[in-house]
Coordinates of C-alpha atoms and ligand atoms in Angstrom, one line a residue:
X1 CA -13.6 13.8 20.2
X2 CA -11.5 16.7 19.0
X3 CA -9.5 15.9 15.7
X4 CA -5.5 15.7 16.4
X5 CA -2.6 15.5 14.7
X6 CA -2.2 12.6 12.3
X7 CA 1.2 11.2 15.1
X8 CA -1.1 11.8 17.8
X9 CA -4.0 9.8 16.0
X10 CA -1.7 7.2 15.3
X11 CA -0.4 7.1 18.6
X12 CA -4.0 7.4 20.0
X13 CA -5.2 3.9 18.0
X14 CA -1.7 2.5 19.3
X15 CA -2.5 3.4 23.0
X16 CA -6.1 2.1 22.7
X17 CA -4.7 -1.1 21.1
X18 CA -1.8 -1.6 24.0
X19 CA -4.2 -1.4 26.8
X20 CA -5.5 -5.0 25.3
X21 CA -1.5 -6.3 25.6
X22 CA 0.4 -7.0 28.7
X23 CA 3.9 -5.9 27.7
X24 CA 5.9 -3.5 30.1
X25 CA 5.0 0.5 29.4
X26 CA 8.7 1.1 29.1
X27 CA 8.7 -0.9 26.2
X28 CA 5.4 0.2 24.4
X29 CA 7.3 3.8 24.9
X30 CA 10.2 2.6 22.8
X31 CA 8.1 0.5 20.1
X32 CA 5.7 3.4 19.5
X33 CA 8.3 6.6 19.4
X34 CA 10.1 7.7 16.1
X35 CA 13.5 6.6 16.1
X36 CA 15.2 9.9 14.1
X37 CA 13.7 12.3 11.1
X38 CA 15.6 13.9 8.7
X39 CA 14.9 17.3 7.4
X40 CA 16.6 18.9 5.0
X41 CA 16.3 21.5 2.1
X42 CA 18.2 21.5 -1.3
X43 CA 18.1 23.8 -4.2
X44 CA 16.3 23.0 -7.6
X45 CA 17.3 25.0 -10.8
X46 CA 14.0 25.1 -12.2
X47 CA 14.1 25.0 -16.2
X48 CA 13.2 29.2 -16.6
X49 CA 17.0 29.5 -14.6
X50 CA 15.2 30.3 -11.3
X51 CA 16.6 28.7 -7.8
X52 CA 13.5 27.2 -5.7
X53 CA 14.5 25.8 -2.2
X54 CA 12.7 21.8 -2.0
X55 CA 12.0 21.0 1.6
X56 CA 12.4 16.8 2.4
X57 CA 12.7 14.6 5.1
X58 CA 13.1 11.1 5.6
X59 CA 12.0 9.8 9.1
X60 CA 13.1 6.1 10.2
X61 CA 10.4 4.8 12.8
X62 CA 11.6 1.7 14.3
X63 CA 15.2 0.0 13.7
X64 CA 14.1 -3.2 15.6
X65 CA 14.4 -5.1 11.8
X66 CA 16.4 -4.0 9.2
X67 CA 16.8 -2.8 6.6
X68 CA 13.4 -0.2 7.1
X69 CA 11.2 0.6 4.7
X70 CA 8.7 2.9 3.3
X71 CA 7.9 4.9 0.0
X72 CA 8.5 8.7 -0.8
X73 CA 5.7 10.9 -1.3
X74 CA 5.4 13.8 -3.6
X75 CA 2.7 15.7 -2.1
X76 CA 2.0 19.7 -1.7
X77 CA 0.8 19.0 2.0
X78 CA 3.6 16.9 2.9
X79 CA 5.1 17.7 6.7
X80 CA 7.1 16.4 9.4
X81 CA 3.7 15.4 11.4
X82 CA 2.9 13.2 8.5
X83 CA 6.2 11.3 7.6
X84 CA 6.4 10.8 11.0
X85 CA 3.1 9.1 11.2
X86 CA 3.5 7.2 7.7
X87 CA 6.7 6.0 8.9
X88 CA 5.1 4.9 12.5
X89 CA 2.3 3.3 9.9
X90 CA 5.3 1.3 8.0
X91 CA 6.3 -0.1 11.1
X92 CA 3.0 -1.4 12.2
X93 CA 2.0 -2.4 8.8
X94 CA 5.4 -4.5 7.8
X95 CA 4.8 -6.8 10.7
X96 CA 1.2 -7.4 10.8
X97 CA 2.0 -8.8 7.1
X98 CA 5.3 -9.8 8.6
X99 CA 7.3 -8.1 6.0
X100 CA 10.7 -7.9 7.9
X101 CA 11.2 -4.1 7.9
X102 CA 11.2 -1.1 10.1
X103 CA 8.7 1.2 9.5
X104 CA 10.0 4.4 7.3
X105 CA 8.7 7.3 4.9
X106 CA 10.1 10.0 3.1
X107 CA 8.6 13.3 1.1
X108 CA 9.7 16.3 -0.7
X109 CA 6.9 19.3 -0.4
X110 CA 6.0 20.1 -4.1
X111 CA 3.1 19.4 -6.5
X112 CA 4.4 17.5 -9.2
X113 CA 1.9 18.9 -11.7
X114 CA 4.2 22.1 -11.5
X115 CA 7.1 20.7 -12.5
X116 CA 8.4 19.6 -15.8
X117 CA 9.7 15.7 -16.2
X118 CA 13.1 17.2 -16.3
X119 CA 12.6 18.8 -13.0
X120 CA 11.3 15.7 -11.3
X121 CA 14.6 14.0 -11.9
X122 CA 16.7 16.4 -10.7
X123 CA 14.7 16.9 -7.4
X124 CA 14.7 13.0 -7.6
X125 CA 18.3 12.6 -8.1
X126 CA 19.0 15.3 -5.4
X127 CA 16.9 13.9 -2.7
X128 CA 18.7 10.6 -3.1
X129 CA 22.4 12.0 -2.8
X130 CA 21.3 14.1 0.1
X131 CA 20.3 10.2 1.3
X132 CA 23.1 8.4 0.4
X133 CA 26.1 11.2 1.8
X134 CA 23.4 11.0 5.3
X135 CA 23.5 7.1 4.9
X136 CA 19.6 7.1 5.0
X137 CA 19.7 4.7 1.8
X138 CA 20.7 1.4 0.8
X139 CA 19.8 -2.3 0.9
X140 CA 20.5 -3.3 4.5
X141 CA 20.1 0.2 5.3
X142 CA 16.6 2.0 4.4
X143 CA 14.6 0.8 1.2
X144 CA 12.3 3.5 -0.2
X145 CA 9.3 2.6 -2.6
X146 CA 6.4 5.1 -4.5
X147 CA 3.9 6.5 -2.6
X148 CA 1.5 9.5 -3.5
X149 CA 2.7 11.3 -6.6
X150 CA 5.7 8.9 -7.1
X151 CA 6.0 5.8 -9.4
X152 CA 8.0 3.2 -11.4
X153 CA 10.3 6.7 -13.1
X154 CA 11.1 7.9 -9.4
X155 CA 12.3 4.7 -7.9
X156 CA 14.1 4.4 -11.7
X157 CA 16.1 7.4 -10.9
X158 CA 16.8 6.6 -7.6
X159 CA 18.6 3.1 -8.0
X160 CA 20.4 5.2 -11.2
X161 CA 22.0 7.6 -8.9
X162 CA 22.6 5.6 -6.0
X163 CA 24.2 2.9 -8.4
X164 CA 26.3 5.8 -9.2
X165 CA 27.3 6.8 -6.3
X166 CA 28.0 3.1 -5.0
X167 CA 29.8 1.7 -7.7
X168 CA 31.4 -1.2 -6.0
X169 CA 28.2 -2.7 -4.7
X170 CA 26.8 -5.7 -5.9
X171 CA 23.6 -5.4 -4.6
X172 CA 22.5 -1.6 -5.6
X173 CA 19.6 -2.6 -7.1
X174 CA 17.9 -3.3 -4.4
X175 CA 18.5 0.0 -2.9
X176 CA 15.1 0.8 -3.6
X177 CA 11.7 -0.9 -5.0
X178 CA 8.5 -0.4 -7.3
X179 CA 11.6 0.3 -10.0
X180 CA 10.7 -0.3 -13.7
X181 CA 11.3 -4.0 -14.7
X182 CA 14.8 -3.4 -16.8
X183 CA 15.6 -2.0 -13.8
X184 CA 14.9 -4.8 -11.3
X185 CA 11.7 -4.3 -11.4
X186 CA 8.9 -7.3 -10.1
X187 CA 6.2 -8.0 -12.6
X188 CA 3.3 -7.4 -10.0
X189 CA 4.5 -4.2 -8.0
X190 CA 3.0 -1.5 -9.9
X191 CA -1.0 -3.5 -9.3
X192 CA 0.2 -4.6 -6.3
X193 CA -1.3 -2.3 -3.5
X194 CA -4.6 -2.3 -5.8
X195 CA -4.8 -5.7 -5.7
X196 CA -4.4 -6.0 -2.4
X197 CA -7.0 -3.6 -1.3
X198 CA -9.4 -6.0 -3.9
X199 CA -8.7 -9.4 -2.0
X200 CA -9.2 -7.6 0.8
X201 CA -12.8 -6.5 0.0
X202 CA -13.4 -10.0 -1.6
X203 CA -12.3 -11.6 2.1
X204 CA -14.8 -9.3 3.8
X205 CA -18.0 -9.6 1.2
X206 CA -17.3 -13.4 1.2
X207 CA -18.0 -13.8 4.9
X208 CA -21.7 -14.6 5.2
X209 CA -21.8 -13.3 8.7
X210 CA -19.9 -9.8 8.1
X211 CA -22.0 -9.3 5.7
X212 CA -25.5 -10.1 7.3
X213 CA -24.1 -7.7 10.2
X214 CA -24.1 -5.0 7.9
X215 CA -27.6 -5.6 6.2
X216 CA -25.6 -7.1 2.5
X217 CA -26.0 -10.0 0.9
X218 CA -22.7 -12.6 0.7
X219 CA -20.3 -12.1 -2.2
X220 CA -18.8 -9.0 -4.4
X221 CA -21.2 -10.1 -7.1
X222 CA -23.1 -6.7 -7.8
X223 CA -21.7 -4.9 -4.8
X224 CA -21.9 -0.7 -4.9
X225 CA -18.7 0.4 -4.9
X226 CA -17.2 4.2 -5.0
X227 CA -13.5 4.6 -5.2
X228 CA -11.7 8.0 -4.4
X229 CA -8.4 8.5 -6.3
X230 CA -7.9 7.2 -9.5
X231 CA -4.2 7.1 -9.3
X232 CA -2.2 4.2 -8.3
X233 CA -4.0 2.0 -5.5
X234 CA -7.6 3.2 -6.8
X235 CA -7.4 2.7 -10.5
X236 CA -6.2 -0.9 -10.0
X237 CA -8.5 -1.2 -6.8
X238 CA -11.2 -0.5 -9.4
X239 CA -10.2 -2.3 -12.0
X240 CA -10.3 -5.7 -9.9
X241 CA -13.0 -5.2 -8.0
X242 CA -15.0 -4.5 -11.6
X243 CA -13.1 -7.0 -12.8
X244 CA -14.9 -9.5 -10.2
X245 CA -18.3 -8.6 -10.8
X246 CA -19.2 -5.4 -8.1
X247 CA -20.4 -2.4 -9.8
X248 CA -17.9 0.7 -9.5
X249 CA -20.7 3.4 -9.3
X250 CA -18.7 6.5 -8.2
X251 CA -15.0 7.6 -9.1
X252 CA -14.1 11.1 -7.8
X253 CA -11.2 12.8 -8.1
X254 CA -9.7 16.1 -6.7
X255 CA -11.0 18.5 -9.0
X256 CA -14.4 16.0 -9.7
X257 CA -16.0 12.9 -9.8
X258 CA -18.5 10.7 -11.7
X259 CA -21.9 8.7 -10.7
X260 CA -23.4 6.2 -12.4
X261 CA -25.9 3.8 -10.6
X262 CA -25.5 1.1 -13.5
X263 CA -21.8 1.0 -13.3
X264 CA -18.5 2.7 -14.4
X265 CA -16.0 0.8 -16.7
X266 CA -12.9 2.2 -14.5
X267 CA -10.4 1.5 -17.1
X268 CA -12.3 3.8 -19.8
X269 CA -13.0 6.5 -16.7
X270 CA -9.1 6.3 -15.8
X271 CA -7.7 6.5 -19.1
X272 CA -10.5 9.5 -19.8
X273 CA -9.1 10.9 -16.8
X274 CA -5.2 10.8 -17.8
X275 CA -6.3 12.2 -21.4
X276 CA -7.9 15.6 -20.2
X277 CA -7.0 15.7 -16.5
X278 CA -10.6 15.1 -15.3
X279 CA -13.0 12.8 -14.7
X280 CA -15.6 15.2 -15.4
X281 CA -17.6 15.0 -18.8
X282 CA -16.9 11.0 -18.9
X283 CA -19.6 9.5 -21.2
X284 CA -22.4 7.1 -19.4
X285 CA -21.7 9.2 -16.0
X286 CA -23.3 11.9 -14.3
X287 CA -20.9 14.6 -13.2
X288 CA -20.5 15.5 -9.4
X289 CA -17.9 18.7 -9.9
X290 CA -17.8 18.6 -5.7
X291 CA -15.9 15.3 -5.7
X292 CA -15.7 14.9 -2.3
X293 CA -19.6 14.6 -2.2
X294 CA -19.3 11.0 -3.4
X295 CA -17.8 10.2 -0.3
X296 CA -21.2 10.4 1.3
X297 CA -22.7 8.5 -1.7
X298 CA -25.1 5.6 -1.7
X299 CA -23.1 2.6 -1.9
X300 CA -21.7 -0.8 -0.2
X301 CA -18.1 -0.5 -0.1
X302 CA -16.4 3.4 0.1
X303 CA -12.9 3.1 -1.1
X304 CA -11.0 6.2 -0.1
X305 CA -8.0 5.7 -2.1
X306 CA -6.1 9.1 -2.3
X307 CA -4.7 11.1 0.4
X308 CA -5.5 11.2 4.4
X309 CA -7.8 12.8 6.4
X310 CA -10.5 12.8 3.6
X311 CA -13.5 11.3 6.4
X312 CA -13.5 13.9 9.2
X313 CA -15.6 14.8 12.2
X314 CA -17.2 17.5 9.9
X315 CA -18.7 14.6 7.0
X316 CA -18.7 11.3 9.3
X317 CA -21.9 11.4 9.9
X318 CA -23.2 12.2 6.5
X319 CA -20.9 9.0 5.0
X320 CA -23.2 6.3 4.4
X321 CA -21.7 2.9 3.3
X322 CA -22.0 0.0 5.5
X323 CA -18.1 -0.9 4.6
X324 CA -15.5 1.4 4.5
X325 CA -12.2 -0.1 2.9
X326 CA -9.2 2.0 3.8
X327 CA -7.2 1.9 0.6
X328 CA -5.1 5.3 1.6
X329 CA -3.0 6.3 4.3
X330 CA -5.2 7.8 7.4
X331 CA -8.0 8.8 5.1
X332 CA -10.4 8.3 8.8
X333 CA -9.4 10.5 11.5
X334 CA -10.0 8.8 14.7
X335 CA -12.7 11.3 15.6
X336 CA -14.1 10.3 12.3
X337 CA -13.7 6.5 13.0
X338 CA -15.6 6.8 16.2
X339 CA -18.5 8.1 14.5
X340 CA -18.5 5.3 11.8
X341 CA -17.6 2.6 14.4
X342 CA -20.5 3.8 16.4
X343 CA -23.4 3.6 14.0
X344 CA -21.9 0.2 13.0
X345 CA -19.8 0.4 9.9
X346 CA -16.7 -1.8 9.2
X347 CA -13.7 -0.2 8.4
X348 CA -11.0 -2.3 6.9
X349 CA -7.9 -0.4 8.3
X350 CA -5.5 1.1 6.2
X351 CA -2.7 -0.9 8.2
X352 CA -3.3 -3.8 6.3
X353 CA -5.2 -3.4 3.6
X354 CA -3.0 -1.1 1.6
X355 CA -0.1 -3.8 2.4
X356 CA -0.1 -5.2 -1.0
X357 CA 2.5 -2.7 -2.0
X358 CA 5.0 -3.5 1.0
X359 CA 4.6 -7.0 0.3
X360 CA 5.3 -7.0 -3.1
X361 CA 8.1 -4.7 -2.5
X362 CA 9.5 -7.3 -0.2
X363 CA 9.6 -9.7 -2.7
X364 CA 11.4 -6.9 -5.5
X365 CA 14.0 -6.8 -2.9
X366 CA 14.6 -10.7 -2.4
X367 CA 14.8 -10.8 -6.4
X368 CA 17.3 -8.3 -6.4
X369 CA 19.1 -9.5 -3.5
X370 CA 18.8 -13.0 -5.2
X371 CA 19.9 -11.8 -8.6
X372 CA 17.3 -14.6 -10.2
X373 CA 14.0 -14.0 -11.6
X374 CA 11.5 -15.9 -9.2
X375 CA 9.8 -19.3 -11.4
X376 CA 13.4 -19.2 -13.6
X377 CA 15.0 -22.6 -11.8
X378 CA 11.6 -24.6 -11.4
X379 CA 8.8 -23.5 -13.8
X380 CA 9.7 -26.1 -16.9
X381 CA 10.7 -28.3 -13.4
X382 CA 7.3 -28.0 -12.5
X383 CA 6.1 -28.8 -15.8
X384 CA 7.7 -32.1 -16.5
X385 CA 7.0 -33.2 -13.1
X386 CA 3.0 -32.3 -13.3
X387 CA 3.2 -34.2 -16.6
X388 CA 4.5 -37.1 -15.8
X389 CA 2.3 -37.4 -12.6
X390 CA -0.5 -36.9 -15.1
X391 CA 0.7 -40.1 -17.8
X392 CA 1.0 -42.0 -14.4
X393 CA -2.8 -41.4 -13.3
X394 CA -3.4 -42.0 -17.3
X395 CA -1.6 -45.4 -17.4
X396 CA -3.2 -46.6 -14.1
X397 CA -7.1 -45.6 -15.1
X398 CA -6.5 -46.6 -18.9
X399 CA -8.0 -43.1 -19.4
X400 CA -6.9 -40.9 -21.6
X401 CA -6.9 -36.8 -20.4
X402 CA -7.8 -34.2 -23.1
X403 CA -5.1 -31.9 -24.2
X404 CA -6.5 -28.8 -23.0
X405 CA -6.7 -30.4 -19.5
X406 CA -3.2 -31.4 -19.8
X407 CA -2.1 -27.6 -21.0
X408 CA -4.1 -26.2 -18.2
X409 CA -2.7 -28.4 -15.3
X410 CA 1.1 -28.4 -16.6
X411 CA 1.6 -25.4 -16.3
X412 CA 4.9 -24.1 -13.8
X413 CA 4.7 -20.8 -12.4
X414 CA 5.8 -17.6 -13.6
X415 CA 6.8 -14.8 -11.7
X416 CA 4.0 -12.9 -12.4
X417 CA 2.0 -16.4 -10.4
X418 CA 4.2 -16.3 -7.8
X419 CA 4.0 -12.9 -7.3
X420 CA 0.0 -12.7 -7.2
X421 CA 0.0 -15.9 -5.2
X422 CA 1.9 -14.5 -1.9
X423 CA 0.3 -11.4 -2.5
X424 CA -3.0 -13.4 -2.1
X425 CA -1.7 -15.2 0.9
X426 CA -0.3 -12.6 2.7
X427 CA -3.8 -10.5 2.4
X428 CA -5.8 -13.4 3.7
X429 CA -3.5 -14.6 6.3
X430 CA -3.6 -10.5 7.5
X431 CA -7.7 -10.4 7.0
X432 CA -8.2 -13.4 9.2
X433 CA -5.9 -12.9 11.7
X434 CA -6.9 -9.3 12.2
X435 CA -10.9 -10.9 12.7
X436 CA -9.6 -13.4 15.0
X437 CA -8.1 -11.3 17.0
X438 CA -10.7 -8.2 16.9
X439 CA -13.6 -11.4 18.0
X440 CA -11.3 -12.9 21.0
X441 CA -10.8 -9.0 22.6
X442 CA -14.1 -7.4 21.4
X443 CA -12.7 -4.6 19.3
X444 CA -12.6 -3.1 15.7
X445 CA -10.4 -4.2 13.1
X446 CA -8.3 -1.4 13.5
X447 CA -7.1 -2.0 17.0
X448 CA -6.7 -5.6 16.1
X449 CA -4.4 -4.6 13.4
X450 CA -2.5 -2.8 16.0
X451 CA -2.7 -5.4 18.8
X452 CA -0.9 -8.3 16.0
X453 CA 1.6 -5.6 15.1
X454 CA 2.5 -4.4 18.7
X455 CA 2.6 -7.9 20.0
X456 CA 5.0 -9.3 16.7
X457 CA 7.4 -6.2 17.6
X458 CA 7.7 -7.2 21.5
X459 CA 8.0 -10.4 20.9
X460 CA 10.9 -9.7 18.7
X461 CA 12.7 -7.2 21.5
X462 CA 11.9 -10.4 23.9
X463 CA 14.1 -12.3 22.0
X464 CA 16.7 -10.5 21.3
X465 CA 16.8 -7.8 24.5
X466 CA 17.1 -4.0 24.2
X467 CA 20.9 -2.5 23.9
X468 CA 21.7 -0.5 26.7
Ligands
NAD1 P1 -1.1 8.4 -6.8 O1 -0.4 9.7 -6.8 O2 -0.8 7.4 -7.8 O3 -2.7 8.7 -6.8 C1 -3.4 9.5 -6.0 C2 -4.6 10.0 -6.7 O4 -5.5 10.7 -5.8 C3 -4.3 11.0 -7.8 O5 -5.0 10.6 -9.0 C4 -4.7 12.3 -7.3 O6 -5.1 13.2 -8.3 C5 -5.9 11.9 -6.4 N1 -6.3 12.9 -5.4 C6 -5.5 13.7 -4.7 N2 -6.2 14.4 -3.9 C7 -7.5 14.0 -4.0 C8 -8.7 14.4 -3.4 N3 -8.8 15.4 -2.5 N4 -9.9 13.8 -3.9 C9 -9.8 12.9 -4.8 N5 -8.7 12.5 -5.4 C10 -7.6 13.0 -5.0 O7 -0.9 7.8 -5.3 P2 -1.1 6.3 -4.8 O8 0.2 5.6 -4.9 O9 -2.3 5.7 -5.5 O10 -1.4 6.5 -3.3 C11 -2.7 6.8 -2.8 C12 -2.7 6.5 -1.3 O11 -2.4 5.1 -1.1 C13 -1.8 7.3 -0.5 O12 -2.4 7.5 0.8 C14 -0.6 6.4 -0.3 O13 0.1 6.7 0.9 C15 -1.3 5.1 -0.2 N6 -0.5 3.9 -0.5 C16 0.1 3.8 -1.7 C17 0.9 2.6 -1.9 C18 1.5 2.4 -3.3 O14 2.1 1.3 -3.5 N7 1.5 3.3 -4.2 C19 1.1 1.7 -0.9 C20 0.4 1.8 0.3 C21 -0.4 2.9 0.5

């Protein structure tokens, strides 16, 4: 199969996946095109006085729930093909997790390493007016969120200017989301897609007969695990999935990666890495300047966890791993996935197991929409009432508890619980669902992912009819 575009690989695993649905073609047409993309240039000062012209774009997928949704990507390669395709992604994603969004992406082409902090925030800040004056922003509108080489400082800016330029509204801060907490920020978002992509391994390696499919024992206990990216999704990907007991024996980055068959501590490798801008040189670890080769490493789980189109027709074959977990956007190319697919790998789609972040985001946006910190009206609530159940069962057994079991099994949720709990859900509800439905039609995860999503969407146009 001859590698495509990254729309027409999208639209390849949604054609594949409609041909197990029975809706009408007319409306598979209108839940699979792009409903608009913005492009637009705007001028940066840079700090030396020069002008540079900043190319963006912010494409909107699929209006059939609003507001839509998807983060902004900071990214040398960025291009109309891919926002389109993140975007179509969004759409697909958000209601497999049913997250009640359109799909949506933005991007502005530059390599933030070339630009000074100052810079950033005036590209930020720009890209958001050109936004709000096109009305491509706000919170029943369009909700961005980070993506590749955007974070917490971004989405800060963002809700800053937007704020500004919307005085009157009330409910600005949920404009955007992945904002720092004093912003209206969610204790969770920033591990959120990380997290994800761990219970989402953990729900695979726990399945006795996945796991004797692919020649592994049960459990992440001591599972071989080599994460691409150490930014975002991979660091915190890492750090549970160490955190749980498999071994991270490979990190690479772009410009190098690491090996060590007794284990990485991906904290210490992630903080060497933000110190001196490589991963290279890390104590306890054998370099691998090629970082790229680690992607055909010896190991369990691969976790591709930086940009797209990293597998290809041209190393498929020579990637090894029994399981490959699809932490980044569209890091398989569907040639790629063929190959994989074919000498029996499992790939846990992208679609939904980088959802943490969409979730979580979800939930930023009903806190801000709700103006009330989640856990804030029932956590003492909670507390008196598991207490009192607990001096019930002691005055009926004449027994009395210890105090430590008392402290433990009191306790009200936080937001940080509450948080990590639908996170949790959300993940497994997605994992099992997608396995149901992959068993009942005889096909890969992927093109369950896509059957769920495509049959949620036409379901909702069912219900509610198609203006003419
Ligand atoms: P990030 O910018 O925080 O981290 C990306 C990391 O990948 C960086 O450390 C970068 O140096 C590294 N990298 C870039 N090119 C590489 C290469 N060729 N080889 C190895 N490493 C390379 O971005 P992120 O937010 O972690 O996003 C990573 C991926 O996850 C993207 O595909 C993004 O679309 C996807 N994603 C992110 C989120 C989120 O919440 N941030 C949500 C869903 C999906």
């Amino acid at each position: 199969m001859a590698e495509v575009s990254f729309v027409a690989q999208v639209d390849r695993y949604f054609d594949k996946a409609a041909r197990h649905t029975e809706h009408p073609q007319g409306l598979l047409e209108q839940i699979r095109s792009c409903n608009s993309i913005y492009a637009f240039t705007f001028p940066l000062r840079r700090d030396d006085g020069t002008i540079e012209v900043m190319h963006g774009w912010r494409a909107e997928h699929s209006v059939h729930k609003l507001p839509v949704k998807g983060g902004i990507r900071y990214s040398p390669h960025a291009n109309e093909d891919e926002v389109i395709a993140l975007a179509t992604l969004m759409t697909y994603k958000c209601a497999l997790v049913d997250v009640p969004y359109g799909g949506a992406k933005g991007a502005v082409r530059i390599d933030r390493r070339q630009y000074s902090e100052g810079e950033l925030e005036r590209i930020t800040r720009r890209y958001t007016f050109e936004l709000v004056s096109k009305n491509l922003i706000g919170p029943g509108i369009d909700v961005p969120a980070p993506d590749y080489g955007t974070g917490p400082a971004e989405m800060a800016w963002i809700v800053d200017t937007y704020t500004q330029l919307t005085p009157s509204k009330l409910e600005s801060a949920a404009c955007v989301t992945g904002k720092p907490l004093a912003q209206g920020g969610i204790r969770g978002r920033v591990e959120a897609t990380g997290l994800g992509v761990f219970f989402g391994i953990r729900e695979a390696c726990s399945d006795p007969v996945v796991m004797q499919e692919l020649g592994l024992p049960p459990g992440l206990e001591g599972k071989r695990i080599v994460v691409q990216g150490v930014g975002n999704v991979g660091f915190h990907a890492a750090h549970f999935l160490h955190e749980a007991g498999a071994k991270i024996v490979g990190l690479a980055e772009y410009n190098g990666g690491i090996h060590a068959e007794d284990g990485i501590d991906p904290d210490a490798a992630t903080a060497y890495f933000r110190e001196t801008g490589s991963l290279l040189g890390f104590d306890g670890a054998t370099d691998v300047p090629e970082g790229s080769k680690l992607l055909e490493a010896d190991c369990d789980v691969l976790v591709p966890a930086a940009i797209e189109n990293v597998i290809t027709q041209e190393n498929a074959e020579r990637v090894v791993a029994p399981m490959i977990a699809e932490a980044a956007n569209g890091p398989t190319t569907a040639a790629a996935a063929e190959i994989l697919l074919e000498r029996g790998a499992l790939i846990l789609p992208d679609m939904y197991l980088n959802a943490g972040g969409v979730t979580v985001s979800y939930f930023e946006w009903l806190k801000n929409l709700s103006h009330v910190r989640f856990g804030r009206m029932d956590k003492r609530f909670d507390e008196a009432s598991n207490l009192r159940m607990m001096r019930a069962v002691e005055s009926l057994t004449d027994r009395r508890f210890e105090q430590a079991m008392i402290d433990a099994a009191v306790v009200g949720p936080s937001e940080a619980d509450l948080v990590r709990s639908g996170l949790e859900d959300t993940m497994v509800g997605a994992h099992h669902a997608s396995f149901e439905v992959a068993q009942r039609h005889d096909v890969d995860l992927r093109t369950a992912a896509y059957i769920l999503a495509i049959d949620k969407i036409a379901h909702i146009y069912a219900e509610r009819g198609i203006w003419p």
